[in-house]
XYZ file of C-alpha atoms in Angstrom:
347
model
C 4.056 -38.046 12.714
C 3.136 -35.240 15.601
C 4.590 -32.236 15.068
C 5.338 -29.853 18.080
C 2.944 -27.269 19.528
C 3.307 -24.198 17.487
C 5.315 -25.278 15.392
C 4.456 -25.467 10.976
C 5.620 -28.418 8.944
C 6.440 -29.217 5.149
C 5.675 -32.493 3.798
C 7.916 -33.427 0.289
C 5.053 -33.343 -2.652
C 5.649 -36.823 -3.175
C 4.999 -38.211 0.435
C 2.041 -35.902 1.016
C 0.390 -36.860 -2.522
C 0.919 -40.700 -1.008
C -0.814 -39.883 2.179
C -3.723 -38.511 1.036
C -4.085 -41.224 -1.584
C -3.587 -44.002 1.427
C -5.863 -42.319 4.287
C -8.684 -40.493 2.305
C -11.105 -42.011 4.744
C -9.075 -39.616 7.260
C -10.536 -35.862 7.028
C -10.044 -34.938 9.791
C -5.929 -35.745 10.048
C -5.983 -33.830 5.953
C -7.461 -30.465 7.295
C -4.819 -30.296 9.961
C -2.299 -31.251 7.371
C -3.824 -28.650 4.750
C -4.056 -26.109 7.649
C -0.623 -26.489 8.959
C 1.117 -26.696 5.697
C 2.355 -23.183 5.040
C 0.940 -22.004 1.204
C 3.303 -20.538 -1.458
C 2.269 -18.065 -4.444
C 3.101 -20.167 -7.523
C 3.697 -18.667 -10.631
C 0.773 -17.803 -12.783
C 1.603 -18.916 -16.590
C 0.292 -15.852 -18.831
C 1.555 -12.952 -20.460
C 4.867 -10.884 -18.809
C 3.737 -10.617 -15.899
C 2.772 -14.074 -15.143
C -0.806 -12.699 -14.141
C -3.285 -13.454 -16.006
C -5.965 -10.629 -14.977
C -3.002 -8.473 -15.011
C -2.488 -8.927 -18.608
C -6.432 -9.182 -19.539
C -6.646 -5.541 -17.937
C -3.448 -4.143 -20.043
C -5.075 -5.522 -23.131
C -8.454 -3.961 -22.594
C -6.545 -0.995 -21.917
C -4.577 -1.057 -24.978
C -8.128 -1.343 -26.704
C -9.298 1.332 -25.106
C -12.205 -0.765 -23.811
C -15.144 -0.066 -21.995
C -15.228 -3.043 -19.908
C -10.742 -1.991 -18.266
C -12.979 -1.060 -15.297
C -14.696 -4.649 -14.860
C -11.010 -6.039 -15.747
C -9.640 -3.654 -12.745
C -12.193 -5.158 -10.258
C -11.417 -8.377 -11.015
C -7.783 -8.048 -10.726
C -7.964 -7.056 -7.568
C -10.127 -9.859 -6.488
C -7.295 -12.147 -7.990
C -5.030 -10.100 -5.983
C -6.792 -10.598 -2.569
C -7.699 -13.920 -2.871
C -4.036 -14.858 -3.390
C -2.766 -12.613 -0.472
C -5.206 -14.750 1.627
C -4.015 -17.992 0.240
C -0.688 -17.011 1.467
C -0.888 -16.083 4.738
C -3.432 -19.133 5.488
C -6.022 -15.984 6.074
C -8.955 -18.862 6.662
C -6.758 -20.739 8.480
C -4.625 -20.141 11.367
C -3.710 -16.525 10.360
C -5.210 -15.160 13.274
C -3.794 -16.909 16.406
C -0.445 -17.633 15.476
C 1.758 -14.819 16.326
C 4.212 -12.815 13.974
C 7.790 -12.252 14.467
C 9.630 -9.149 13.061
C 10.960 -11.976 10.963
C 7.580 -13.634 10.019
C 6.735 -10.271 8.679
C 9.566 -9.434 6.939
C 9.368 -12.824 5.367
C 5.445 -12.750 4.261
C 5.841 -8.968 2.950
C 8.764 -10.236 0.968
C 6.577 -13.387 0.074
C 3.727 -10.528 -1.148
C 6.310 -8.483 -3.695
C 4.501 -9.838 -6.672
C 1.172 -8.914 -5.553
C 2.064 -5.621 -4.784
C 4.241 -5.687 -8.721
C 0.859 -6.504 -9.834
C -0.744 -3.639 -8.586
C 1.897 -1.073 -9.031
C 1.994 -2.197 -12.720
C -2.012 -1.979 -13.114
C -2.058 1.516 -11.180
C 0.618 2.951 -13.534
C -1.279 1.648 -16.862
C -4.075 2.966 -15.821
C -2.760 6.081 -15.597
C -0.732 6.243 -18.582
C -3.755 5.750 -20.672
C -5.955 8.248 -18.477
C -8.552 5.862 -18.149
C -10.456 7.941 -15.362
C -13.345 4.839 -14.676
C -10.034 2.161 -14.429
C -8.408 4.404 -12.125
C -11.219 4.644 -9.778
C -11.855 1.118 -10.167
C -8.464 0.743 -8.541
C -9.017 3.347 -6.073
C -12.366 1.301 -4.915
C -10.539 -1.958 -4.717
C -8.629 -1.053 -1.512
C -12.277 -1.012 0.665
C -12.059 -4.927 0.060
C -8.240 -4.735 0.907
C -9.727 -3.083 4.283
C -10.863 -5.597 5.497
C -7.763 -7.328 5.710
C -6.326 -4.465 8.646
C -8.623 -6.338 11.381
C -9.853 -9.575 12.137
C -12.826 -10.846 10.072
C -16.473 -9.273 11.586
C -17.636 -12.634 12.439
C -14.427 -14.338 13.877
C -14.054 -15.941 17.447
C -10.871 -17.551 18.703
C -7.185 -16.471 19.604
C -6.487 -13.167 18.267
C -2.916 -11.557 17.342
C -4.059 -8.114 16.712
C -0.482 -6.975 15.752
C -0.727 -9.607 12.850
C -2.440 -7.125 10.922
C -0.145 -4.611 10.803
C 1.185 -7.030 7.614
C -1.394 -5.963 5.975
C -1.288 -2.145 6.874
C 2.259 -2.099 5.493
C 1.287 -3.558 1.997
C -2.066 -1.581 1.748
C 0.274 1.836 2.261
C 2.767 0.813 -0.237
C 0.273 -0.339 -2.820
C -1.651 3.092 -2.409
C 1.637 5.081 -2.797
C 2.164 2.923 -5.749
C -1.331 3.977 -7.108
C -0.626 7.599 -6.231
C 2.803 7.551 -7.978
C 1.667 6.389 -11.276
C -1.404 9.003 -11.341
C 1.855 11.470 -10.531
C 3.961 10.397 -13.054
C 1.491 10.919 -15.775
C -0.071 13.928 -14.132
C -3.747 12.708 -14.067
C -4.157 15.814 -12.088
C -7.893 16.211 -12.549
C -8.705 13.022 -10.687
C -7.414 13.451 -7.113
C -9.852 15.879 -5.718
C -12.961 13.556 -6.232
C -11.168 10.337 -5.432
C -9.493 11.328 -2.372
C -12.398 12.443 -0.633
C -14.210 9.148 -1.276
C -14.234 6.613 1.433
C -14.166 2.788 1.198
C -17.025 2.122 3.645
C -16.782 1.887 7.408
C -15.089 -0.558 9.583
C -16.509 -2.823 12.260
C -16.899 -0.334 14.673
C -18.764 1.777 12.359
C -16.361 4.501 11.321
C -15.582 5.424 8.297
C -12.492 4.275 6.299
C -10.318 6.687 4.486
C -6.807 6.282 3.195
C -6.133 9.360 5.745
C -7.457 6.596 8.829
C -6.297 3.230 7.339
C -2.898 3.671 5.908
C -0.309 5.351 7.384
C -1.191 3.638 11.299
C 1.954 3.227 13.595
C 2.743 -0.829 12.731
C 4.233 -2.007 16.105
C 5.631 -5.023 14.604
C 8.074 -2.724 13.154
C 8.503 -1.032 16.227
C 10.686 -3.202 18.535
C 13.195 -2.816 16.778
C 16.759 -0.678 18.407
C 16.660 1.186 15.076
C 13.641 3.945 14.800
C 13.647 4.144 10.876
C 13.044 0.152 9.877
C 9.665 1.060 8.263
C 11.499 4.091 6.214
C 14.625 1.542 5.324
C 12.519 -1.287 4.333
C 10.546 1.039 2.233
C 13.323 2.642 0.604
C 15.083 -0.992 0.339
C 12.186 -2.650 -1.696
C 11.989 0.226 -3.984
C 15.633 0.970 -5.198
C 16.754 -2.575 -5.566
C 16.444 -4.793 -9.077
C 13.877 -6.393 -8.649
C 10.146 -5.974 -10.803
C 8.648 -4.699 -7.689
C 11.572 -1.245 -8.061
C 11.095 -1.802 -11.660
C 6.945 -1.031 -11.697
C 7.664 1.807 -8.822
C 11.185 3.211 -8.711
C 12.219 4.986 -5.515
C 11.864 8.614 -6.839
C 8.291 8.407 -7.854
C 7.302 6.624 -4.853
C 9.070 9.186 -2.427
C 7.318 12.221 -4.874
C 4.084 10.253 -4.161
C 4.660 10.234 -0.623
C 5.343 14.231 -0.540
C 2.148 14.825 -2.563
C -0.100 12.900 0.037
C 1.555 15.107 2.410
C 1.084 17.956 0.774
C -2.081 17.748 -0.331
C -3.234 16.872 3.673
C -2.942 20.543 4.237
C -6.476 21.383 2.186
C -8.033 18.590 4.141
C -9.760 20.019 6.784
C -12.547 17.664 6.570
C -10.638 14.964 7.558
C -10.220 14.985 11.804
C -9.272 12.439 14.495
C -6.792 10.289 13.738
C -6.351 11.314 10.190
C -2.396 11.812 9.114
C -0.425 11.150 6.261
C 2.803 9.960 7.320
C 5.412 9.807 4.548
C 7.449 7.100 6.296
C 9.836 6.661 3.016
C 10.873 10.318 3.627
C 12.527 9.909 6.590
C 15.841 10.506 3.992
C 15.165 12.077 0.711
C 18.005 12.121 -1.519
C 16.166 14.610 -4.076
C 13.226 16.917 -4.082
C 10.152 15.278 -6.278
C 10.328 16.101 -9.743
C 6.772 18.296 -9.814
C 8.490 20.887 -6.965
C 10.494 22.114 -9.558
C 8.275 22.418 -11.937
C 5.538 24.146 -9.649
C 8.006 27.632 -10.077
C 5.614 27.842 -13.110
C 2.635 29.579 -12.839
C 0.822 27.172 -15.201
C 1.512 23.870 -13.442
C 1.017 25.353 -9.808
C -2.741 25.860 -11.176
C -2.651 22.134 -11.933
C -1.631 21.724 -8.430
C -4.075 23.631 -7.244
C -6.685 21.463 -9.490
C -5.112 18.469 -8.121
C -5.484 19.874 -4.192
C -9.083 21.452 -4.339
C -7.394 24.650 -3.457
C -8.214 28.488 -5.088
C -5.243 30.071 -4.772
C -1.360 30.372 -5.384
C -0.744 31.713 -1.816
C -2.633 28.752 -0.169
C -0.380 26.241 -2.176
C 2.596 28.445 -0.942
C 1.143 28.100 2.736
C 0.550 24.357 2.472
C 4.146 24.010 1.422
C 5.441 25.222 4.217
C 3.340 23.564 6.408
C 4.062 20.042 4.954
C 7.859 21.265 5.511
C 6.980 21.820 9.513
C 5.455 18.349 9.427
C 8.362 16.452 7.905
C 10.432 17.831 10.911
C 8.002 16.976 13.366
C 7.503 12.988 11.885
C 11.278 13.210 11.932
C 12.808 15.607 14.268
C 16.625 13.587 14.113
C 16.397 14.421 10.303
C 17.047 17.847 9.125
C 15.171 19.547 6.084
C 15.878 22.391 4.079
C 13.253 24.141 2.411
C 15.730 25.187 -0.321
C 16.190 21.263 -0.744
C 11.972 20.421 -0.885
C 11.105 23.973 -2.402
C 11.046 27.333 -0.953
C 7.411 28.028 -0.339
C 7.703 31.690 -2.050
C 9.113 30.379 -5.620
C 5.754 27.990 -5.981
C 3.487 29.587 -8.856
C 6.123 32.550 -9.407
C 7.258 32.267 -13.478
């Protein structure tokens, strides 16, 4: 058979176990076969989840073991290797071309990696295992290199075929973020966010401020402006385990914070931003804005920001306010709605 010039194929199981069988003494027809046949995720057999170093990590958890951290690292290398084995990252990846659709097809095909995570990052957190949590943090310089084309590659390039990547590294990190939220692992953030994960190929360093929230413009030619806010919103308010591990409330809350907490960033410059693309509507302030009225949890804030005083959390309110109109100037905002700056820190 030929198959057409750009063009992927499926061959039944049975046939292509017959093939191979019949024309072993072929290698080079198998590796275009194996190359062009698109790969799927199959289900892991194991505990809940399905995922085996998923579950090994909750049970060291649950143990309180010293070696969650190892289990965290190796997670995520389960979790990378099967995002590349999906997308045919050693294969043709690279110079085939995305559609809108391939994307939104490939980041649907990646909803139980990202399950996987979003379940880790929140069990983690709800035992307040500091060393697993920054285990987790660390993993994403690894998931870096998956925003650009591999240091050593030559070929066709599809540069905007990355921005699949840049979509599931932000949600996973929001994910990460929401879970050390929900169970107010306050003490962790200013150490971790200031850490980078290394520096890129052309030498610069890689933060979530400079990695994460990029403008994807695979998402972009699209007639309406908020697909990346919809899509977002979409994947975490539905039924499925993905909404489940990361509902839409916390992940919108984690969104805020990152936004927020920008404000007592002023060593990050360039093209550092946080852009809270989920918040483009938001149906209900985060749940820690009402609580910051008291004096005692604004000092957590403050803890959790790197900041000294009530007045500059007030200030960096209001400034993360100004930024959500100017991210989304057809949206309006009221500060009653996300927190009037004055009421932080005042009971």
């Amino acid at each position: 058979f030929q198959a057409n010039k750009g063009e992927s194929f499926l061959v039944p199981a049975q046939v292509h176990s017959y093939m191979l069988k019949q024309i072993a003494h072929l290698p080079t027809l198998i590796e275009v076969m194996a190359m062009k046949q698109p790969l799927a995720a199959a289900p892991v057999p194991g505990g809940p989840s399905g995922n085996p170093a998923l579950e090994r990590l909750k049970e060291k958890l649950d143990k309180g073991s010293s070696a969650s951290a190892a289990a965290a690292s190796d997670l995520w290398d389960e979790l990378i290797s099967r995002m590349k084995a999906l997308v045919c990252w050693d294969g043709d990846f690279h110079a085939q071309q995305l559609t809108f659709e391939d994307l939104l097809k490939l980041i649907s095909d990646l909803d139980p990696v990202v399950a996987d995570f979003a379940e880790a990052a929140y069990q983690a957190a709800s035992h307040r295992d500091i060393l697993t949590v920054k285990a987790l943090y660390r993993g994403f310089s690894d998931l870096a290199e998956l925003f650009d084309c591999p240091r050593r590659y030559s070929g066709t390039l599809y540069s905007r075929n990355y921005d699949l990547f840049q979509f599931i590294g932000n949600e996973m990190f929001v994910c990460f973020i929401a879970g050390l939220l929900k169970y107010e692992v306050w003490s962790v953030f200013p150490e971790l966010l200031q850490e980078s994960w290394g520096t890129d190929r052309h030498q610069r360093p890689m933060t979530y401020a400079n990695q994460l929230s990029e403008y994807l413009y695979l998402l972009s030619d699209r007639q309406k402006p908020d697909t990346r806010g919809d899509l977002l919103r979409q994947r975490h308010s539905d039924n499925s385990r993905l909404a489940k591990a990361c509902p839409l409330k916390d992940f919108q809350s984690a969104e805020f914070f990152l936004l927020w907490q920008f404000y007592s960033r002023p060593d990050l410059e360039g093209d550092a931003r946080w852009v809270p693309w989920s918040l483009a509507v938001i149906p209900q302030p985060p749940n820690f804005l009402g609580r910051a009225t008291s004096k005692k949890f604004a000092e957590e804030l403050l803890l959790a920001f790197g900041l000294t005083s009530i007045e500059e959390l007030r200030q960096g309110l209001k400034w993360a306010n100004d930024r959500l109109r100017a991210y989304f100037p057809d949206r309006r905002y009221s500060l009653s709605g996300l927190g009037e700056p004055k009421t932080i820190g005042s009971h």
